[in-house]
Amino acid sequence: MTHDPDDTASPVGTSGLPWEFRIEQGKIREFAAAMQSDNPAYQGPDAIIPPTFLVTAAQWAPAGVRVNVGFERKRLLHGEQQYEFVGRPPHVGDVLTAQEAVVERYEKPGKRGGQMRFAVVVTDYRDSEGRLVARATGTFIERAARKVTE
Amino acid sequence: MTNPATLAVGDSALPRKFGPMTRQMFVKYAGASGDFNPMHYDDDLARGAGNPSVFSQGMHQTALLATFATDWLGAVNIRRFQVRFQNQVWPGDILTCSGTVVGVNESKEGAVVTVDLTCTRQTGDVAISGSADFAVSAP
């Protein structure tokens, strides 16, 4: 998801456009190093992806395909994140298609006044035959604006 | 990796420590993940926004928690991994990842073990709380 307050915020039910990316051995290895893992499952030509690896797919999204939560960057927080896998996690050589959707928006009163806004973005990852292999669910928060003192 | 056949509710793994956390770790994670938010590597910018220094990406300590969890219950067995971001992590922090089995259930893939996961700072503050499902008897 993007968070451009100047662009139109995507309403609930909005889907982005699909984009394709390939699961690469070197990228998994780099990610495993950053997560300080020496698990052999993440090494070699048959490596599987670590649980949070699909976060890397966003960097291959072409401009304009992602949904926009429309939150101000300075007030944007990542509240929760979940990854679900249908069977074994994807592995090196898989070509997946990612597509985002805004599935929920809600507001809560902030602790110091104002409104906190929430947006839930689901990203579905499908294989070349269109089967769902993984789903990411992110909850993003825009903190309440500080009261302007005059 | 633990022998999954022996797991029961209440079992926990030996906690694992990461750190002290360094800026280099944050940069390494930024490159690996593609999250180039400068709040995680540009001290001037982070201080300008009211922080004492740069801080770690929430998804970075989430990935460390994933390292702990998949070493414990098997990388290939993961079916669900969920986290809540609770407190920021700073350079110099020492993180402790721990986990406890909270459920053992049957699914079409066989036994699924549900664990609660926690990544705690040396101060006792919880940085990340989470839960995960592992299909421990998948063929």
CSV table of C-alpha atoms in Angstrom, one decimal:
chain,number,residue,atom,x,y,z
A,1,MET,CA,0.0,0.0,0.0
A,2,THR,CA,1.0,3.6,-0.4
A,3,HIS,CA,0.1,6.5,1.8
A,4,ASP,CA,-0.2,9.6,-0.3
A,5,PRO,CA,-2.6,12.0,1.5
A,6,ASP,CA,-2.6,14.2,-1.7
A,7,ASP,CA,-3.8,11.4,-3.9
A,8,THR,CA,-7.3,9.9,-3.6
A,9,ALA,CA,-7.6,7.5,-0.6
A,10,SER,CA,-8.8,4.1,-1.8
A,11,PRO,CA,-12.3,3.3,-0.4
A,12,VAL,CA,-13.2,-0.1,1.1
A,13,GLY,CA,-13.6,-2.6,-1.6
A,14,THR,CA,-10.9,-1.1,-3.9
A,15,SER,CA,-8.5,-3.5,-5.4
A,16,GLY,CA,-5.2,-2.5,-6.9
A,17,LEU,CA,-3.8,-4.0,-10.1
A,18,PRO,CA,-1.9,-7.3,-10.1
A,19,TRP,CA,1.9,-7.4,-10.5
A,20,GLU,CA,4.2,-10.3,-11.0
A,21,PHE,CA,7.5,-11.1,-9.3
A,22,ARG,CA,9.8,-14.1,-9.1
A,23,ILE,CA,11.0,-15.8,-5.9
A,24,GLU,CA,14.8,-15.6,-6.3
A,25,GLN,CA,17.5,-17.6,-4.4
A,26,GLY,CA,19.8,-14.7,-3.8
A,27,LYS,CA,17.0,-12.5,-2.5
A,28,ILE,CA,16.0,-15.2,0.0
A,29,ARG,CA,19.6,-15.6,1.1
A,30,GLU,CA,20.0,-11.8,1.6
A,31,PHE,CA,16.7,-11.7,3.6
A,32,ALA,CA,17.8,-14.7,5.7
A,33,ALA,CA,21.1,-12.9,6.5
A,34,ALA,CA,19.2,-9.8,7.6
A,35,MET,CA,17.0,-11.9,9.9
A,36,GLN,CA,20.2,-13.5,11.3
A,37,SER,CA,18.9,-17.0,10.3
A,38,ASP,CA,21.2,-19.8,9.3
A,39,ASN,CA,18.3,-22.2,8.8
A,40,PRO,CA,19.2,-24.5,5.9
A,41,ALA,CA,15.6,-24.2,4.5
A,42,TYR,CA,16.5,-20.7,3.3
A,43,GLN,CA,19.6,-21.7,1.5
A,44,GLY,CA,20.3,-23.2,-1.9
A,45,PRO,CA,18.4,-23.7,-5.2
A,46,ASP,CA,15.3,-25.2,-3.4
A,47,ALA,CA,15.1,-22.6,-0.6
A,48,ILE,CA,11.6,-21.7,0.7
A,49,ILE,CA,10.7,-18.2,1.7
A,50,PRO,CA,10.9,-17.1,5.3
A,51,PRO,CA,7.5,-16.2,7.0
A,52,THR,CA,7.8,-12.4,6.3
A,53,PHE,CA,9.7,-12.5,3.0
A,54,LEU,CA,6.7,-11.5,0.9
A,55,VAL,CA,7.2,-7.9,2.2
A,56,THR,CA,9.9,-7.8,-0.5
A,57,ALA,CA,7.4,-8.1,-3.3
A,58,ALA,CA,6.3,-4.5,-2.8
A,59,GLN,CA,9.5,-3.1,-4.2
A,60,TRP,CA,8.8,-4.7,-7.6
A,61,ALA,CA,5.3,-3.1,-7.8
A,62,PRO,CA,5.1,-0.8,-10.7
A,63,ALA,CA,3.8,2.8,-10.0
A,64,GLY,CA,0.1,3.1,-9.7
A,65,VAL,CA,-0.8,-0.6,-9.0
A,66,ARG,CA,-1.0,-0.4,-5.2
A,67,VAL,CA,-4.0,0.8,-3.1
A,68,ASN,CA,-3.6,4.1,-1.3
A,69,VAL,CA,-4.5,4.3,2.4
A,70,GLY,CA,-4.3,8.1,2.2
A,71,PHE,CA,-2.7,8.6,5.6
A,72,GLU,CA,-0.3,11.3,6.4
A,73,ARG,CA,3.3,9.9,6.6
A,74,LYS,CA,4.2,11.6,9.8
A,75,ARG,CA,1.2,10.1,11.6
A,76,LEU,CA,1.3,6.6,9.9
A,77,LEU,CA,1.9,3.6,12.0
A,78,HIS,CA,2.0,-0.1,11.1
A,79,GLY,CA,-0.2,-1.7,13.7
A,80,GLU,CA,-0.4,-5.4,12.8
A,81,GLN,CA,0.8,-7.7,10.1
A,82,GLN,CA,-0.1,-11.3,9.3
A,83,TYR,CA,1.0,-13.8,6.6
A,84,GLU,CA,-1.0,-16.9,5.9
A,85,PHE,CA,0.2,-19.8,3.7
A,86,VAL,CA,-2.0,-22.3,1.9
A,87,GLY,CA,0.2,-25.4,2.3
A,88,ARG,CA,4.0,-25.1,2.2
A,89,PRO,CA,5.5,-21.7,1.7
A,90,PRO,CA,6.5,-20.7,-1.9
A,91,HIS,CA,10.1,-21.5,-3.0
A,92,VAL,CA,12.8,-20.4,-5.4
A,93,GLY,CA,11.6,-20.2,-9.0
A,94,ASP,CA,7.9,-19.6,-8.2
A,95,VAL,CA,6.4,-16.7,-10.2
A,96,LEU,CA,3.7,-15.1,-8.1
A,97,THR,CA,1.2,-12.4,-8.8
A,98,ALA,CA,0.4,-10.0,-5.9
A,99,GLN,CA,-2.7,-7.9,-5.7
A,100,GLU,CA,-3.8,-5.6,-2.9
A,101,ALA,CA,-7.3,-4.6,-1.7
A,102,VAL,CA,-8.6,-2.3,1.0
A,103,VAL,CA,-11.0,-4.5,3.0
A,104,GLU,CA,-11.8,-2.4,6.1
A,105,ARG,CA,-11.6,1.1,7.4
A,106,TYR,CA,-12.6,2.3,10.8
A,107,GLU,CA,-11.9,5.1,13.3
A,108,LYS,CA,-11.4,5.3,17.1
A,109,PRO,CA,-11.1,8.3,19.3
A,110,GLY,CA,-7.5,9.2,20.0
A,111,LYS,CA,-6.3,9.2,23.7
A,112,ARG,CA,-5.6,12.9,23.5
A,113,GLY,CA,-8.6,13.9,21.4
A,114,GLY,CA,-9.1,13.7,17.7
A,115,GLN,CA,-9.7,10.6,15.6
A,116,MET,CA,-7.4,7.7,14.9
A,117,ARG,CA,-8.0,6.2,11.5
A,118,PHE,CA,-7.4,2.5,10.6
A,119,ALA,CA,-7.1,0.7,7.3
A,120,VAL,CA,-6.8,-3.0,6.7
A,121,VAL,CA,-5.0,-4.0,3.4
A,122,VAL,CA,-5.0,-7.6,2.2
A,123,THR,CA,-2.5,-8.7,-0.4
A,124,ASP,CA,-3.3,-12.0,-2.2
A,125,TYR,CA,-0.4,-13.9,-3.8
A,126,ARG,CA,-1.3,-16.4,-6.5
A,127,ASP,CA,0.7,-18.9,-8.5
A,128,SER,CA,0.9,-19.0,-12.3
A,129,GLU,CA,-2.3,-21.1,-12.4
A,130,GLY,CA,-4.2,-18.5,-10.3
A,131,ARG,CA,-4.2,-20.6,-7.1
A,132,LEU,CA,-4.0,-18.6,-3.9
A,133,VAL,CA,-0.7,-19.5,-2.1
A,134,ALA,CA,-0.4,-16.8,0.5
A,135,ARG,CA,-2.2,-13.9,1.9
A,136,ALA,CA,-0.8,-10.9,3.8
A,137,THR,CA,-3.0,-8.7,6.0
A,138,GLY,CA,-1.7,-5.4,7.2
A,139,THR,CA,-3.4,-3.0,9.6
A,140,PHE,CA,-2.3,0.6,9.2
A,141,ILE,CA,-3.0,3.5,11.6
A,142,GLU,CA,-3.1,7.2,11.3
A,143,ARG,CA,-2.6,8.8,14.7
A,144,ALA,CA,-4.9,11.6,15.7
A,145,ALA,CA,-3.7,15.0,14.6
A,146,ARG,CA,-2.2,17.1,17.4
A,147,LYS,CA,-4.4,19.9,18.5
A,148,VAL,CA,-3.2,23.2,17.1
A,149,THR,CA,-2.6,25.6,20.0
A,150,GLU,CA,-3.2,29.2,19.1
B,1,MET,CA,14.3,-28.0,15.7
B,2,THR,CA,12.0,-29.6,18.4
B,3,ASN,CA,10.5,-33.0,17.7
B,4,PRO,CA,6.9,-31.8,16.9
B,5,ALA,CA,5.4,-35.1,17.9
B,6,THR,CA,6.1,-34.4,21.6
B,7,LEU,CA,4.7,-30.8,21.7
B,8,ALA,CA,1.9,-30.0,24.1
B,9,VAL,CA,0.1,-26.9,25.3
B,10,GLY,CA,2.4,-25.0,27.8
B,11,ASP,CA,5.6,-26.1,26.2
B,12,SER,CA,8.1,-23.3,25.4
B,13,ALA,CA,11.4,-23.1,23.5
B,14,LEU,CA,14.6,-21.9,24.9
B,15,PRO,CA,14.5,-18.1,24.4
B,16,ARG,CA,16.9,-16.6,22.0
B,17,LYS,CA,18.7,-13.3,22.3
B,18,PHE,CA,19.6,-10.9,19.4
B,19,GLY,CA,21.8,-7.9,19.7
B,20,PRO,CA,23.0,-5.4,20.8
B,21,MET,CA,21.1,-4.0,17.8
B,22,THR,CA,23.2,-1.8,15.4
B,23,ARG,CA,22.5,0.7,12.7
B,24,GLN,CA,24.2,-1.8,10.3
B,25,MET,CA,21.5,-4.4,11.1
B,26,PHE,CA,18.8,-1.8,10.3
B,27,VAL,CA,20.5,-1.0,7.0
B,28,LYS,CA,20.9,-4.6,6.1
B,29,TYR,CA,17.2,-5.2,6.7
B,30,ALA,CA,16.3,-2.1,4.7
B,31,GLY,CA,18.2,-3.5,1.7
B,32,ALA,CA,16.8,-7.0,2.1
B,33,SER,CA,13.2,-5.9,2.5
B,34,GLY,CA,13.1,-2.8,0.3
B,35,ASP,CA,11.8,-0.6,3.1
B,36,PHE,CA,13.9,2.5,2.7
B,37,ASN,CA,12.1,4.7,5.2
B,38,PRO,CA,15.1,7.0,6.2
B,39,MET,CA,13.8,7.1,9.9
B,40,HIS,CA,15.7,3.8,10.2
B,41,TYR,CA,19.2,5.0,9.0
B,42,ASP,CA,19.3,8.8,8.9
B,43,ASP,CA,20.0,10.1,12.4
B,44,ASP,CA,19.5,13.8,11.5
B,45,LEU,CA,16.1,13.1,10.0
B,46,ALA,CA,15.1,10.8,12.9
B,47,ARG,CA,16.1,13.5,15.5
B,48,GLY,CA,14.4,16.2,13.5
B,49,ALA,CA,11.2,14.2,13.9
B,50,GLY,CA,11.6,14.1,17.7
B,51,ASN,CA,13.3,10.8,18.1
B,52,PRO,CA,16.6,10.3,20.1
B,53,SER,CA,18.1,8.5,17.1
B,54,VAL,CA,17.2,6.2,14.3
B,55,PHE,CA,15.1,3.1,15.3
B,56,SER,CA,14.7,-0.3,13.9
B,57,GLN,CA,11.9,-1.3,11.4
B,58,GLY,CA,9.0,-3.1,13.1
B,59,MET,CA,9.3,-5.7,10.4
B,60,HIS,CA,13.0,-6.2,11.2
B,61,GLN,CA,12.3,-7.4,14.8
B,62,THR,CA,9.3,-9.4,13.3
B,63,ALA,CA,11.8,-11.1,11.0
B,64,LEU,CA,14.1,-11.9,14.0
B,65,LEU,CA,11.0,-13.4,15.8
B,66,ALA,CA,10.4,-15.5,12.6
B,67,THR,CA,14.0,-16.7,12.8
B,68,PHE,CA,13.4,-17.9,16.3
B,69,ALA,CA,10.0,-19.5,15.5
B,70,THR,CA,11.1,-21.3,12.4
B,71,ASP,CA,14.2,-22.7,14.0
B,72,TRP,CA,12.0,-24.0,16.8
B,73,LEU,CA,9.1,-25.5,14.7
B,74,GLY,CA,10.4,-25.8,11.2
B,75,ALA,CA,10.5,-23.3,8.3
B,76,VAL,CA,8.5,-25.5,5.9
B,77,ASN,CA,5.8,-26.0,8.5
B,78,ILE,CA,4.7,-22.4,8.8
B,79,ARG,CA,1.1,-21.7,7.9
B,80,ARG,CA,0.3,-18.4,9.7
B,81,PHE,CA,2.5,-15.8,11.3
B,82,GLN,CA,0.9,-12.7,12.9
B,83,VAL,CA,2.4,-9.8,14.8
B,84,ARG,CA,1.4,-6.6,16.6
B,85,PHE,CA,3.9,-3.8,16.8
B,86,GLN,CA,4.1,-2.6,20.4
B,87,ASN,CA,7.2,-0.7,21.2
B,88,GLN,CA,10.1,0.7,19.2
B,89,VAL,CA,13.6,-0.8,19.2
B,90,TRP,CA,16.7,1.3,19.4
B,91,PRO,CA,20.4,0.9,18.6
B,92,GLY,CA,22.0,-0.9,21.6
B,93,ASP,CA,18.9,-2.8,22.5
B,94,ILE,CA,19.2,-6.5,23.3
B,95,LEU,CA,16.1,-8.4,22.2
B,96,THR,CA,14.8,-11.7,23.6
B,97,CYS,CA,12.5,-13.9,21.5
B,98,SER,CA,10.4,-16.5,23.3
B,99,GLY,CA,7.4,-18.6,22.5
B,100,THR,CA,4.8,-20.9,24.1
B,101,VAL,CA,2.5,-23.6,22.7
B,102,VAL,CA,-1.1,-22.5,23.2
B,103,GLY,CA,-2.9,-25.0,21.0
B,104,VAL,CA,-2.5,-28.4,19.3
B,105,ASN,CA,-5.3,-29.1,16.8
B,106,GLU,CA,-6.1,-31.4,14.0
B,107,SER,CA,-6.4,-30.0,10.5
B,108,LYS,CA,-6.6,-31.6,7.0
B,109,GLU,CA,-2.8,-31.4,7.0
B,110,GLY,CA,-2.5,-33.2,10.3
B,111,ALA,CA,-1.5,-31.6,13.6
B,112,VAL,CA,-1.3,-27.9,13.7
B,113,VAL,CA,0.6,-26.3,16.6
B,114,THR,CA,-0.4,-22.7,17.6
B,115,VAL,CA,2.2,-20.7,19.5
B,116,ASP,CA,2.3,-17.3,21.1
B,117,LEU,CA,5.4,-15.3,20.4
B,118,THR,CA,7.1,-12.4,22.1
B,119,CYS,CA,10.0,-10.2,21.3
B,120,THR,CA,11.1,-8.3,24.4
B,121,ARG,CA,13.6,-5.4,24.9
B,122,GLN,CA,16.1,-5.6,27.8
B,123,THR,CA,13.9,-3.1,29.6
B,124,GLY,CA,11.1,-5.6,29.8
B,125,ASP,CA,9.0,-3.7,27.2
B,126,VAL,CA,7.4,-5.9,24.6
B,127,ALA,CA,8.5,-4.8,21.2
B,128,ILE,CA,6.5,-7.4,19.2
B,129,SER,CA,3.8,-9.8,20.3
B,130,GLY,CA,2.5,-12.4,17.9
B,131,SER,CA,1.2,-15.8,17.2
B,132,ALA,CA,1.8,-18.5,14.6
B,133,ASP,CA,0.5,-21.8,13.3
B,134,PHE,CA,2.8,-24.6,12.2
B,135,ALA,CA,1.6,-27.8,10.4
B,136,VAL,CA,4.0,-30.0,12.3
B,137,SER,CA,2.9,-33.3,10.8
B,138,ALA,CA,2.5,-32.2,7.2
B,139,PRO,CA,3.8,-34.9,4.8
